[in-house]
Coordinates of C-alpha atoms and ligand atoms in Angstrom, one line a residue:
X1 CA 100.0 13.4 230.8
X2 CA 102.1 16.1 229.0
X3 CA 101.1 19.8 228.8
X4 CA 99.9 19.7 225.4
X5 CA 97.5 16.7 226.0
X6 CA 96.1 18.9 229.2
X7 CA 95.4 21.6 227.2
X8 CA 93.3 19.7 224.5
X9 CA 91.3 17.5 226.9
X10 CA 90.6 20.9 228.8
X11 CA 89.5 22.5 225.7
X12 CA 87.6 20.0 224.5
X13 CA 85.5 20.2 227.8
X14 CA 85.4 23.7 228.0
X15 CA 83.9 24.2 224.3
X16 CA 81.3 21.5 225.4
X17 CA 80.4 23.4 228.2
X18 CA 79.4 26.1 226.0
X19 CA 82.6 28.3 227.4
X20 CA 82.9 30.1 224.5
X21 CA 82.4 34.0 223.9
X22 CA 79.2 33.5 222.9
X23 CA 78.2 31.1 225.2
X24 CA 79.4 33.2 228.1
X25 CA 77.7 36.1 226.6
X26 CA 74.2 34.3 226.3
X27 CA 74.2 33.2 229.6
X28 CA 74.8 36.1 231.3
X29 CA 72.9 38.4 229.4
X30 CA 73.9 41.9 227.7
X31 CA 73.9 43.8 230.7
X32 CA 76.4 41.7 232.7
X33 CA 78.2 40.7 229.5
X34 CA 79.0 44.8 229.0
X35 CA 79.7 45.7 232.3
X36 CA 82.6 42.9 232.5
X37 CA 84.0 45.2 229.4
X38 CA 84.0 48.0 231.8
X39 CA 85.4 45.9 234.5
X40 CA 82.6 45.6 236.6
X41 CA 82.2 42.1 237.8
X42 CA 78.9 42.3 239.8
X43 CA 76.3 42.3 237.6
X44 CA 77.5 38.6 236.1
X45 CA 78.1 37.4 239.9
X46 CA 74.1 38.3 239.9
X47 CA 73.6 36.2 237.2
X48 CA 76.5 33.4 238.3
X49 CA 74.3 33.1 242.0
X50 CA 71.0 32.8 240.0
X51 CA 71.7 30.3 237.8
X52 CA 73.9 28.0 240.1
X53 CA 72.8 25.1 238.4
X54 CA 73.7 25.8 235.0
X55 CA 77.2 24.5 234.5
X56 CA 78.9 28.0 233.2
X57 CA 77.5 29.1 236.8
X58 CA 80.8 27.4 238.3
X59 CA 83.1 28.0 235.0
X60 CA 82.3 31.9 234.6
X61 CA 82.7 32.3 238.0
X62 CA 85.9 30.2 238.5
X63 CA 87.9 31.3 235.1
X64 CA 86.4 34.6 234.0
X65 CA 85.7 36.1 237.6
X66 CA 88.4 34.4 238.9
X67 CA 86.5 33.5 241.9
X68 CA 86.6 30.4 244.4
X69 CA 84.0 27.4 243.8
X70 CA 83.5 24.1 245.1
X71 CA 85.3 21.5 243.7
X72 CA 82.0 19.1 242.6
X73 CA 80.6 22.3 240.8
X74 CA 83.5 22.6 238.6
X75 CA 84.2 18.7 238.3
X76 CA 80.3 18.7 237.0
X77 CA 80.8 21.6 235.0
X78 CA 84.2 20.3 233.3
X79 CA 83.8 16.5 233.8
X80 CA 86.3 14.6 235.9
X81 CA 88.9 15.0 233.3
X82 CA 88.7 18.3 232.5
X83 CA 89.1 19.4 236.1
X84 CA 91.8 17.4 236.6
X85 CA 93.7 18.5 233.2
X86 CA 92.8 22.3 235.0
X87 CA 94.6 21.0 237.9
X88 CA 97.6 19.6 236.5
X89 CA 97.8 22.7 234.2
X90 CA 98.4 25.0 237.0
X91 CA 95.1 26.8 236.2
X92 CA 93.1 26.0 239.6
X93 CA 94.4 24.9 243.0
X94 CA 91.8 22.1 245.0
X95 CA 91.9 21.0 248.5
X96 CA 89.1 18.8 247.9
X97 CA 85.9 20.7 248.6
X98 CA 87.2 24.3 247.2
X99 CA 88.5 24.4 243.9
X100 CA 90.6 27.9 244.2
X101 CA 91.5 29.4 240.5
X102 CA 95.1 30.6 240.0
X103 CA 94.9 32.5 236.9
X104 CA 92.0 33.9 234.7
X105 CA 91.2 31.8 231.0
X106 CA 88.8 34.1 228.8
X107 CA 87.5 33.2 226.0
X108 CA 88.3 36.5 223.4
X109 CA 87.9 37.5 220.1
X110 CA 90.3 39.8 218.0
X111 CA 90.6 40.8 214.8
X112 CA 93.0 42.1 212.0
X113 CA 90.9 43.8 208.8
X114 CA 88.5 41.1 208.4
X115 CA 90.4 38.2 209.9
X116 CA 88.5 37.6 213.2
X117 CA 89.8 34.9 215.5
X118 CA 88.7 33.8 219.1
X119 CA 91.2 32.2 221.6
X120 CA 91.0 30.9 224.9
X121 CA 93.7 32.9 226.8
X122 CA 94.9 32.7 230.0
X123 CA 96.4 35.6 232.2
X124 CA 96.8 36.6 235.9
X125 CA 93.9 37.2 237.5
X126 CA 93.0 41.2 237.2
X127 CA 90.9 44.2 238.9
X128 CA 87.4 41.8 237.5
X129 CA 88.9 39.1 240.0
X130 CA 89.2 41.7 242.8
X131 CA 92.9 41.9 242.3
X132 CA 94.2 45.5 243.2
X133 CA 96.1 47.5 242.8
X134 CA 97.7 44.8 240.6
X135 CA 101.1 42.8 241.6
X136 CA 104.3 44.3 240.2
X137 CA 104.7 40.8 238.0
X138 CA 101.4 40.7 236.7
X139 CA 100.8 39.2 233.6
X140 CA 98.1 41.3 231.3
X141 CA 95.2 40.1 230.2
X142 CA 93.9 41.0 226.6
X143 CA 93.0 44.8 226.8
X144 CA 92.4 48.0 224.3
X145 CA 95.7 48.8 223.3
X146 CA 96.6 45.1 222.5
X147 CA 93.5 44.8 220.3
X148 CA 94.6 48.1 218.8
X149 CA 97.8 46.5 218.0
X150 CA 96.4 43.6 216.3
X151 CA 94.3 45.6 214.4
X152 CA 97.4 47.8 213.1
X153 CA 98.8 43.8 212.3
X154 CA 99.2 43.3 208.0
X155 CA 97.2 40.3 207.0
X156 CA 100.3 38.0 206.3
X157 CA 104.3 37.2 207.4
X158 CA 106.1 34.4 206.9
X159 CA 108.5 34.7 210.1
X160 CA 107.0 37.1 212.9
X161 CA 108.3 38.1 216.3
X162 CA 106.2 39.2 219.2
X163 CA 108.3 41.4 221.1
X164 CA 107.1 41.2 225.0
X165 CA 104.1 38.4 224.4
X166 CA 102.9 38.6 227.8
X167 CA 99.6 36.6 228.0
X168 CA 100.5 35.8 224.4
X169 CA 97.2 36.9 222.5
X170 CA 99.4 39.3 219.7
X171 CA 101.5 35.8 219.1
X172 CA 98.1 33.9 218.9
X173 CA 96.9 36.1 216.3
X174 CA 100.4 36.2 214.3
X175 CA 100.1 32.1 214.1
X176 CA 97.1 33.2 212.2
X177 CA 98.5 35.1 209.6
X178 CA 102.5 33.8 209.9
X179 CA 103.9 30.8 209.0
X180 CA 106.4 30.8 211.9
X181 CA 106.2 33.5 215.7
X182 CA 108.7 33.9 217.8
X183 CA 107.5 35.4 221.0
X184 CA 109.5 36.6 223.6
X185 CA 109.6 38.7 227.2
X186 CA 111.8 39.0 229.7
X187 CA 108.8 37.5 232.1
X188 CA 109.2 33.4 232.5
X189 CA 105.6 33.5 234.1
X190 CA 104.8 35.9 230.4
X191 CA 106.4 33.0 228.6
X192 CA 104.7 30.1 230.7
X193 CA 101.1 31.8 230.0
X194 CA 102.1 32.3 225.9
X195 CA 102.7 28.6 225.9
X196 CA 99.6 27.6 228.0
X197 CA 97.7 29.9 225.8
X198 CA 99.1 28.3 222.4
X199 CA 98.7 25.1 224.0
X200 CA 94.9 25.5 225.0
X201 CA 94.5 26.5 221.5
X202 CA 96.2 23.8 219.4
X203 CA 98.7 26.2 218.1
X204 CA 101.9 24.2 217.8
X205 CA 103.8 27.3 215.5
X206 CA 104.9 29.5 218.2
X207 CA 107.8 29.4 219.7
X208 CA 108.8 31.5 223.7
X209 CA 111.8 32.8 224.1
X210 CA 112.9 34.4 227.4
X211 CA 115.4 37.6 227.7
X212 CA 115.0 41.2 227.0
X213 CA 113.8 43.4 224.3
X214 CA 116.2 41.8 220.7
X215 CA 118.7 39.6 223.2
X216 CA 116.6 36.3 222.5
X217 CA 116.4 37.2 218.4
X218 CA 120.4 38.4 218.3
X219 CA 121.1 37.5 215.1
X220 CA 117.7 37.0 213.6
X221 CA 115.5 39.1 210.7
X222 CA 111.8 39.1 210.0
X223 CA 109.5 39.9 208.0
X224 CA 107.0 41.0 210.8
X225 CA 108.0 42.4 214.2
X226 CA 104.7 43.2 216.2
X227 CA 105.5 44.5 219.6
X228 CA 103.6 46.1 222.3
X229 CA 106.2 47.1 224.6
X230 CA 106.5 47.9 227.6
X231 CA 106.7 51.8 227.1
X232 CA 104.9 53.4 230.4
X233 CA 107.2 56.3 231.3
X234 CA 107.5 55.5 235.0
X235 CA 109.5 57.3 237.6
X236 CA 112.7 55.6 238.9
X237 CA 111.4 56.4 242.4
X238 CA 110.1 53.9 245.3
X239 CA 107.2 55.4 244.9
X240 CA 105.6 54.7 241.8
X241 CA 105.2 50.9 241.8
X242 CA 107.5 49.4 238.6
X243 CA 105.0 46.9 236.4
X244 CA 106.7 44.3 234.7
X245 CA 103.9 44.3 232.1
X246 CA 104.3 48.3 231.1
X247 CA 107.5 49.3 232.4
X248 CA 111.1 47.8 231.4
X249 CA 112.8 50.2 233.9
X250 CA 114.4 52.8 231.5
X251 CA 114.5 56.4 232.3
X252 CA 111.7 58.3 230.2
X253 CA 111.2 56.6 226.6
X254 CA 114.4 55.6 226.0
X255 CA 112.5 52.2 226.0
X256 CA 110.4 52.7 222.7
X257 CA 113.7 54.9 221.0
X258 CA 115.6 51.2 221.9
X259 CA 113.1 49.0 220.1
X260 CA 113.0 51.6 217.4
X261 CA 116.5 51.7 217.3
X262 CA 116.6 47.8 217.1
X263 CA 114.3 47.3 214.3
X264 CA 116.4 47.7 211.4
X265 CA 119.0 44.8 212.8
X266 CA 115.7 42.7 212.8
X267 CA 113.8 43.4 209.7
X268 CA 114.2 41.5 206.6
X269 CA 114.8 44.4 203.1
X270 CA 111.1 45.6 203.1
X271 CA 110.2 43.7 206.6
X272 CA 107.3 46.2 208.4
X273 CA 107.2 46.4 212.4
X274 CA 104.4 47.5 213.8
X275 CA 104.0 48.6 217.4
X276 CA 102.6 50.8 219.8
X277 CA 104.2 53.6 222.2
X278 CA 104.6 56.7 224.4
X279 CA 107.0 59.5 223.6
X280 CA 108.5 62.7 224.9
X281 CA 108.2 66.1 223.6
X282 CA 108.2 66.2 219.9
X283 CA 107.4 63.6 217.9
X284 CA 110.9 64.0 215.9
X285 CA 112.6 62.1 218.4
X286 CA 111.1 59.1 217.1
X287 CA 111.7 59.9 213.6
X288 CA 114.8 60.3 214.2
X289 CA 115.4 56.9 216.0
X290 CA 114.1 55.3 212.9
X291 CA 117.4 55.0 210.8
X292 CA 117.4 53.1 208.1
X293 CA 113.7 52.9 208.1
X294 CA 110.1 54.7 206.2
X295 CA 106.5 54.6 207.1
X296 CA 104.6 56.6 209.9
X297 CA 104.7 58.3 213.2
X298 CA 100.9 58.5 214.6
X299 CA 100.1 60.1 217.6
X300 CA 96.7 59.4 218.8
X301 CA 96.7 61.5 222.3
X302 CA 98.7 63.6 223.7
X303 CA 98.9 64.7 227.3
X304 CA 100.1 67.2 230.0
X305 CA 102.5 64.9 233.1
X306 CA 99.7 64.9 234.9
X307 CA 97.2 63.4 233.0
X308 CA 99.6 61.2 231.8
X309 CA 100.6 60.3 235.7
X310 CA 96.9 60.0 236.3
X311 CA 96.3 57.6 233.6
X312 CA 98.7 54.9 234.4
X313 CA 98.2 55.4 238.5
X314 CA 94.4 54.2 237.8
X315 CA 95.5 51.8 235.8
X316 CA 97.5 49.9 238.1
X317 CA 94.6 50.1 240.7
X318 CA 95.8 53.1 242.7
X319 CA 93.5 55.6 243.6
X320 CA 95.1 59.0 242.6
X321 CA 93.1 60.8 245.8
X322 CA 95.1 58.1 248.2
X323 CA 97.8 59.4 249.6
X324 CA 99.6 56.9 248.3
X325 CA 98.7 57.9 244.6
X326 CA 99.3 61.5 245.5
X327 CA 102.9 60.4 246.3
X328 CA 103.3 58.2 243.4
X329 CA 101.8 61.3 241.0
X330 CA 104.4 64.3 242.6
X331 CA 107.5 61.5 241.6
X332 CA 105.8 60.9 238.0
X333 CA 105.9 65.1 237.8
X334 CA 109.5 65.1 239.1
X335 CA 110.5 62.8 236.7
X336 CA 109.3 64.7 233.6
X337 CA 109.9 67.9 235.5
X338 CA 113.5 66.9 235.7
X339 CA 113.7 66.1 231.9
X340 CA 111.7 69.4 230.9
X341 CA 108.9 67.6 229.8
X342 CA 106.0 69.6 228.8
X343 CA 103.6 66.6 227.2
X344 CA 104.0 63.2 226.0
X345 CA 102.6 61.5 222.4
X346 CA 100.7 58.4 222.9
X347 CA 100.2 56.6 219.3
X348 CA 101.3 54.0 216.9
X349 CA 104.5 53.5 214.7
X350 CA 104.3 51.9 211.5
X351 CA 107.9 50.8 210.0
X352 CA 109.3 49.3 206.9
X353 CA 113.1 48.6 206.2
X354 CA 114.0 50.9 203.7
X355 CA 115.2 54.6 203.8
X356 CA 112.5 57.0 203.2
X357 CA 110.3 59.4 204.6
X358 CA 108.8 58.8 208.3
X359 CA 105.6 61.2 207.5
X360 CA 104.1 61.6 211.6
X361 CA 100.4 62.8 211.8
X362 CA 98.3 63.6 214.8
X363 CA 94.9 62.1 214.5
X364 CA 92.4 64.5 216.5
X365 CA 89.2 61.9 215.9
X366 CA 88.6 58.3 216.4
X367 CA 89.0 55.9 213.9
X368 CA 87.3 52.5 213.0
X369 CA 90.2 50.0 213.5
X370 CA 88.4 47.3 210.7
X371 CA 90.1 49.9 208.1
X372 CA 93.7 50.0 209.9
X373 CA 95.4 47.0 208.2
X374 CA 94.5 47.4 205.1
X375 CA 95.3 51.0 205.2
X376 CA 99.1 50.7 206.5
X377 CA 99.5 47.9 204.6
X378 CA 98.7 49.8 201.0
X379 CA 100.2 53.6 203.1
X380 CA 103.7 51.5 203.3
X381 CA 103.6 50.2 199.9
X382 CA 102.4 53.7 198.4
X383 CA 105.0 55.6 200.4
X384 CA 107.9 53.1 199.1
X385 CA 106.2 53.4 195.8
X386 CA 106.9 57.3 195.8
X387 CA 109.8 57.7 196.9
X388 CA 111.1 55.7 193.9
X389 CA 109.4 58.0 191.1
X390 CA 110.3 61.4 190.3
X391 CA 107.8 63.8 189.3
X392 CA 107.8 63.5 185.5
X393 CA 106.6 59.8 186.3
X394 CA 104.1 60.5 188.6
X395 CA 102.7 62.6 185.8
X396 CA 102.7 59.4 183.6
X397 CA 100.1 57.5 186.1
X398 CA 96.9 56.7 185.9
X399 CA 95.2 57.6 189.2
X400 CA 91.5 56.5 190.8
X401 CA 89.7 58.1 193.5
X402 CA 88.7 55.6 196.3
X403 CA 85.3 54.4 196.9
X404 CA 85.4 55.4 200.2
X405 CA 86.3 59.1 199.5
X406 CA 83.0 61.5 199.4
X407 CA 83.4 65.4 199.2
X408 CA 81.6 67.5 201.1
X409 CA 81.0 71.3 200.0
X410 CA 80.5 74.5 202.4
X411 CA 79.3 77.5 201.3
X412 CA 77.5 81.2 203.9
X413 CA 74.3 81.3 203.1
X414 CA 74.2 83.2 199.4
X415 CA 76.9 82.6 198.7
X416 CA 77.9 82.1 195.0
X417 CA 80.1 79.0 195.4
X418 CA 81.9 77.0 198.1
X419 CA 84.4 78.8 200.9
X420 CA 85.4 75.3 201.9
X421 CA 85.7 71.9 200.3
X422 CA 86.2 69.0 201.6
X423 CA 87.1 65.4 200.9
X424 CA 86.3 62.8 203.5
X425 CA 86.8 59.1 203.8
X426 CA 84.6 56.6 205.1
X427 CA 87.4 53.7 205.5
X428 CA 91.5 54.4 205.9
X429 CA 92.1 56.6 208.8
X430 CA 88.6 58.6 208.0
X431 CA 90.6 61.4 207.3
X432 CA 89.2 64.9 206.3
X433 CA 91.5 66.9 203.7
X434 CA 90.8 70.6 202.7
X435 CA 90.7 70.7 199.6
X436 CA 91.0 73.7 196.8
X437 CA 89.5 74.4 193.6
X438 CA 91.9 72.8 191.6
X439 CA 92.8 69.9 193.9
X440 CA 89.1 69.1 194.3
X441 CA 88.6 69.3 190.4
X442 CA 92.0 66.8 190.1
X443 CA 90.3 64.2 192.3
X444 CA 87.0 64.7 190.8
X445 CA 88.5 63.4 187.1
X446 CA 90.0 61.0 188.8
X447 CA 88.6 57.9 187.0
X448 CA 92.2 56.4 185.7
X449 CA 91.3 57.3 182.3
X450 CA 93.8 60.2 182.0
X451 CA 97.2 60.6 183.0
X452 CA 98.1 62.9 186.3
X453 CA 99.9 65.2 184.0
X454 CA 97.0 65.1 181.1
X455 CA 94.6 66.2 183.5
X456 CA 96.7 69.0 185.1
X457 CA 97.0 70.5 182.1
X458 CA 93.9 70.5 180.9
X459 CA 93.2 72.1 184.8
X460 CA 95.1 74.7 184.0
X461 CA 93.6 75.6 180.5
X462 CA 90.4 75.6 182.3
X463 CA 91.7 78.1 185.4
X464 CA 94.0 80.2 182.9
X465 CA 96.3 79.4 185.1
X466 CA 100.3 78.7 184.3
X467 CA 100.4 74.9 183.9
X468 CA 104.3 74.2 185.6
X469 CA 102.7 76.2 188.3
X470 CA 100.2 73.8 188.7
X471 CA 101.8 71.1 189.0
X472 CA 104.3 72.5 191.3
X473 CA 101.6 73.2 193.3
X474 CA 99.7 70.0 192.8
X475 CA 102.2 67.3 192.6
X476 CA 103.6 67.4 196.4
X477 CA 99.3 67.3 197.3
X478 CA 99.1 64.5 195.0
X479 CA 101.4 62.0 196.3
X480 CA 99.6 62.5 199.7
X481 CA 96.6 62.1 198.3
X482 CA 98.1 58.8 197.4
X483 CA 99.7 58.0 200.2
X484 CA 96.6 58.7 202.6
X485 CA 94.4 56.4 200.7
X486 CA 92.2 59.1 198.7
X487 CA 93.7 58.3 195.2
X488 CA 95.6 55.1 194.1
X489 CA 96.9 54.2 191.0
X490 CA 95.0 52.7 188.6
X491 CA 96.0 48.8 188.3
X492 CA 96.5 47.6 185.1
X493 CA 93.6 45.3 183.5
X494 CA 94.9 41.6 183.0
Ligands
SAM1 C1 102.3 45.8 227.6 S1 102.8 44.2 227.8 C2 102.2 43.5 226.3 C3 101.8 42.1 226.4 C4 101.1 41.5 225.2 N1 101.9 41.5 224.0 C5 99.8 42.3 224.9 O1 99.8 43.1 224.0 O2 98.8 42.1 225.7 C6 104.5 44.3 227.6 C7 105.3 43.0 227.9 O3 106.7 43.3 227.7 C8 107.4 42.5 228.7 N2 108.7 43.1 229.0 C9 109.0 44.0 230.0 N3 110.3 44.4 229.9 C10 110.8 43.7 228.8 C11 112.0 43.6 228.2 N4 113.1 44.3 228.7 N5 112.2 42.8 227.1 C12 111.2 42.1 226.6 N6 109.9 42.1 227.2 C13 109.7 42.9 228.3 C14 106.4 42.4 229.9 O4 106.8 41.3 230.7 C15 105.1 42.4 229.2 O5 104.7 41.0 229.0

C-alpha cells in the first residue's frame, strides 16, 4: 500500500473514532483538556483509565499521550485497517500484545485572521509523553510561537516557502492559503513528519525539500516566505545541549541576520516574509540586515542573559536548579558575556521587497493575534503606499478614522479640560497613541469628507495657529496614524 493510501485509510478511521479536537476535548472533559495545554498529562490519564472502554480511551492515550497500549485496544479503537495503516506508517510499533507509539499525532487547530483550519499532525513525542529533557533531534510539535507565526501569515500567496517546516503545521496552513509551499529543513526526520502530516491530511500541494536555511530554494523567488527559524542563541559549549529544532549552530544571532539577509534573493518585487526571532542588543542590527527591504521590526520581550538562559534551559526539560542546568546557564552567560551582551529582543519581523523604511516598535502589552494578519497585511501596503507620496499629496487624500479606534479623555479632578488624550484601538496591534489637541481634533473630522490639507487648515484657523506649521507638525503624525491602522484612506465609491 503506498504512503499516501495509509494516511487516508488511517484518517478515515481516526475521524470515525471521533479523534478530532473536539472529540478529544469532549471526552476528556475541560479540566484534562486544559491541563494537556499546560503540559500536564495526568489529569486526561484519569480520564483515559476511567473510561477504558470508550474507544478514544486507547487512541488519546496511544497518539496524544504517547503512551503504550495493548494492541486489541487500538485494533478496536481503529479497526483492523486502521491499525495496520498506523503500523506501516511508522506511527506505532506492535509485538503483538503491546502496541508501543513512535511519535505523537494531535489533532490541532490554527488560525490566520479568520481562516481557522484543524490538521492532524504528527511530531516526536514531547514532555506530555514523559519525554525529557527532549532528544537533541527532536522534532517540535505545534506550540505558541508557531501559532503566533501563522497568525502573523497574510491570507493569500501564490508560491510560499516554509523555511525549517519541522512537524510541518506552518506548511499545512500555507497549502491553505497558497497555491504552491515549498517546505524545507535541514532535518530528514523534519521532512519525513511534513510529508506524513500532509499526507494524513490529503494535502497533495506541498512539496519537502531537505538542506539548510535558502540552499534547497537557490535560485527560487516567492511571493510568501514564512519561517520560524531556528533562532535560540545557544552557547557553542558541551554544555548547553544543541536542539536541532531551535538552534542551527551559529554563534549569537547571526542565524536570524542570515535569513534576513537571504530574503531579498527570495522574494518576488513586493513578495512579504514573515517570520519570527531573537536578536542581540539593539534592534538596528536587524534593520540593518534588511537591505533591499521595508516593513517592521517588533519586539515583543526583551530579556537580561539570564532570563533568556533560563527560558530555553526549561524549555528543553532541564531543570535550571540541576547542576546540570546550572552549568548549562554559566556557558549561556559566557557566551553573551563574551559578546557584551546586555539583553536580547524577542519579537516578529514583517518584510516586503522593496526599499523603504523598516519602522521597529516595542510592544509593552499583549495583543489579540485574530487582528495580526489583517493588520500587517494593510501596515505593508500603507507603508509602501507612503513612501511613494510626498507631502503635498498626502494633503490631497481623503482620510477615515477606523472603526475600531475610540478616544479616551483624562482630565485632575476640576480640571477645565483634558491633560491627556488618548486614542485606543480595539483591533490592529491595540495600540494606545497620545494624542494632542490638534492631532485629536484631525482624527475626530476624520470622516473622508475633506481633504488632509482642507482640514488642517481649517485646524489652524480654529487654534490661531500658523497653518505650514501645522502641517509640519501634523503631517509626519499623520502618516503613522496611517500606517498603525488608526486612519486609512478613504476608498473610492464604485
Ligand atoms: C523552531 S523549529 C520550527 C518548526 C515549525 N516550522 C514550527 O513552527 O513548528 C525550526 C526548524 O528549523 C530546522 N532547522 C534547523 N537548522 C536549520 C537550517 N540550517 N536550515 C533549515 N532548517 C533548519 C529545524 O530542524 C526545525 O525543524
Amino acid at each position: 500500500m503506498s504512503k499516501a493510501h495509509d494516511a487516508a485509510a488511517l484518517s478515515r478511521c481516526l475521524a470515525d473514532a471521533g479523534y478530532t479536537r473536539e472529540g478529544v476535548s469532549a471526552f476528556l472533559g475541560p479540566i484534562a483538556w486544559d491541563a494537556l495545554a499546560r503540559v500536564s498529562p495526568a489529569p486526561a490519564k484519569a480520564i483515559c483509565e476511567r473510561e477504558q472502554a470508550h474507544p478514544l480511551s486507547a487512541l488519546v492515550r496511544a497518539f496524544w499521550l504517547g503512551q503504550p497500549v495493548e494492541a486489541d485496544a487500538l485494533a478496536a479503537a481503529l479497526t483492523h485497517a486502521g491499525a495496520t495503516a498506523a503500523e506501516s506508517l511508522g506511527l506505532v510499533a506492535t509485538d503483538g500484545e503491546r502496541a508501543t507509539p513512535l511519535v505523537t499525532l494531535r489533532s490541532v487547530s490554527v488560525s490566520t485572521g479568520a481562516r481557522e483550519h484543524e490538521f492532524l499532525v504528527a511530531s516526536d513525542r514531547d514532555e506530555l509523553c514523559g519525554v525529557s529533557p527532549l532528544p537533541n533531534h527532536h522534532v517540535l510539535g505545534v506550540g505558541g510561537s508557531t501559532r503566533t507565526l501563522i497568525s502573523l501569515l497574510p491570507d493569500s500567496a501564490s508560491r510560499a516557502l516554509d523555511l525549517g517546516c519541522g512537524c510541518g503545521i506552518v506548511a499545512l496552513q500555507l497549502s491553505q492559503l497558497a497555491d504552491e509551499v515549498i517546505a524545507t529543513d535541514i532535518s530528514e526526520r523534519a521532512l519525513w513528519f511534513t510529508g506524513l502530516s500532509a499526507a494524513l491530511n490529503g494535502i497533495e500541494s506541498i512539496e519537502t525539500r531537505l538542506g539548510s536555511l535558502f540552499d534547497p530554494v537557490a535560485d527560487e523567488r516567492f511571493d510568501l516566505i514564512a519561517s520560524n527559524p531556528p533562532f535560540v542563541i545557544t552557547p557553542r559549549s558541551e554544555e548547553a545541549a544543541a536542539y536541532e529544532y531551535r538552534d542551527a549552530g551559529r554563534t549569537g544571532d547571526a542565524l536570524m541576520l542570515e535569513v534576513v539577509e537571504g530574503l531579498s534573493r527570495h522574494l518576488t518585487p513586493g513578495g512579504q516574509a514573515r517570520m519570527l526571532g531573537n536578536w542581540e542588543g539593539d534592534v538596528a542590527r536587524m534593520q540593518s540586515a534588511a537591505v533591499g527591504l521595508s516593513g517592521f521590526v517588533i519586539e515583543r520581550e526583551r530579556l537580561d542573559p539570564a532570563r533568556y538562559a533560563e527560558l530555553w534551559i526549561r524549555d528543553g526539560g532541564t531543570p535550571v536548579t540541576s547542576s546540570e542546568g546550572e552549568s548549562m546557564l554559566w556557558a549561556w552567560l559566557a557566551d553573551f558575556a563574551s559578546r557584551g551582551t546586555a539583553s536580547i529582543g524577542l519579537g516578529w519581523v514583517v518584510l516586503q521587497e522593496g526599499n523603504g523604511p523598516i519602522e521597529t516598535e516595542a510592544l509593552a502589552h499583549a495583543v489579540d493575534p485574530r487582528w495580526l494578519s489583517e493588520h500587517f497585511t494593510a501596515a505593508l501596503a500603507a507603508q509602501a503606499a507612503l513612501t511613494r507620496i510626498n507631502d503635498d499629496s498626502l494633503a490631497e487624500l481623503h482620510l477615515v478614522v477606523s472603526s475600531d479606534v475610540v478616544e479616551s479623555r483624562h482630565a485632575r479632578p476640576g480640571a477645565a479640560g483634558p491633560n491627556v488624550i488618548e486614542l485606543r484601538q480595539g483591533g490592529a496591534l491595540q495600540r494606545t497613541l497620545t494624542a494632542d489637541t490638534a492631532l485629536s481634533a484631525f482624527v475626530g473630522v476624520c470622516d473622508g469628507e475633506l481633504a488632509v490639507g482642507q482640514i488642517i487648515h481649517a485646524l489652524a484657523a480654529l487654534l490661531e495657529v500658523d497653518a505650514e506649521a501645522l502641517l509640519a507638525q501634523l503631517l509626519p503624525q499623520i502618516r503613522s496614524a496611517i500606517v498603525s491602522g488608526f486612519l486609512h484612506v478613504e476608498e473610492p465609491t464604485a
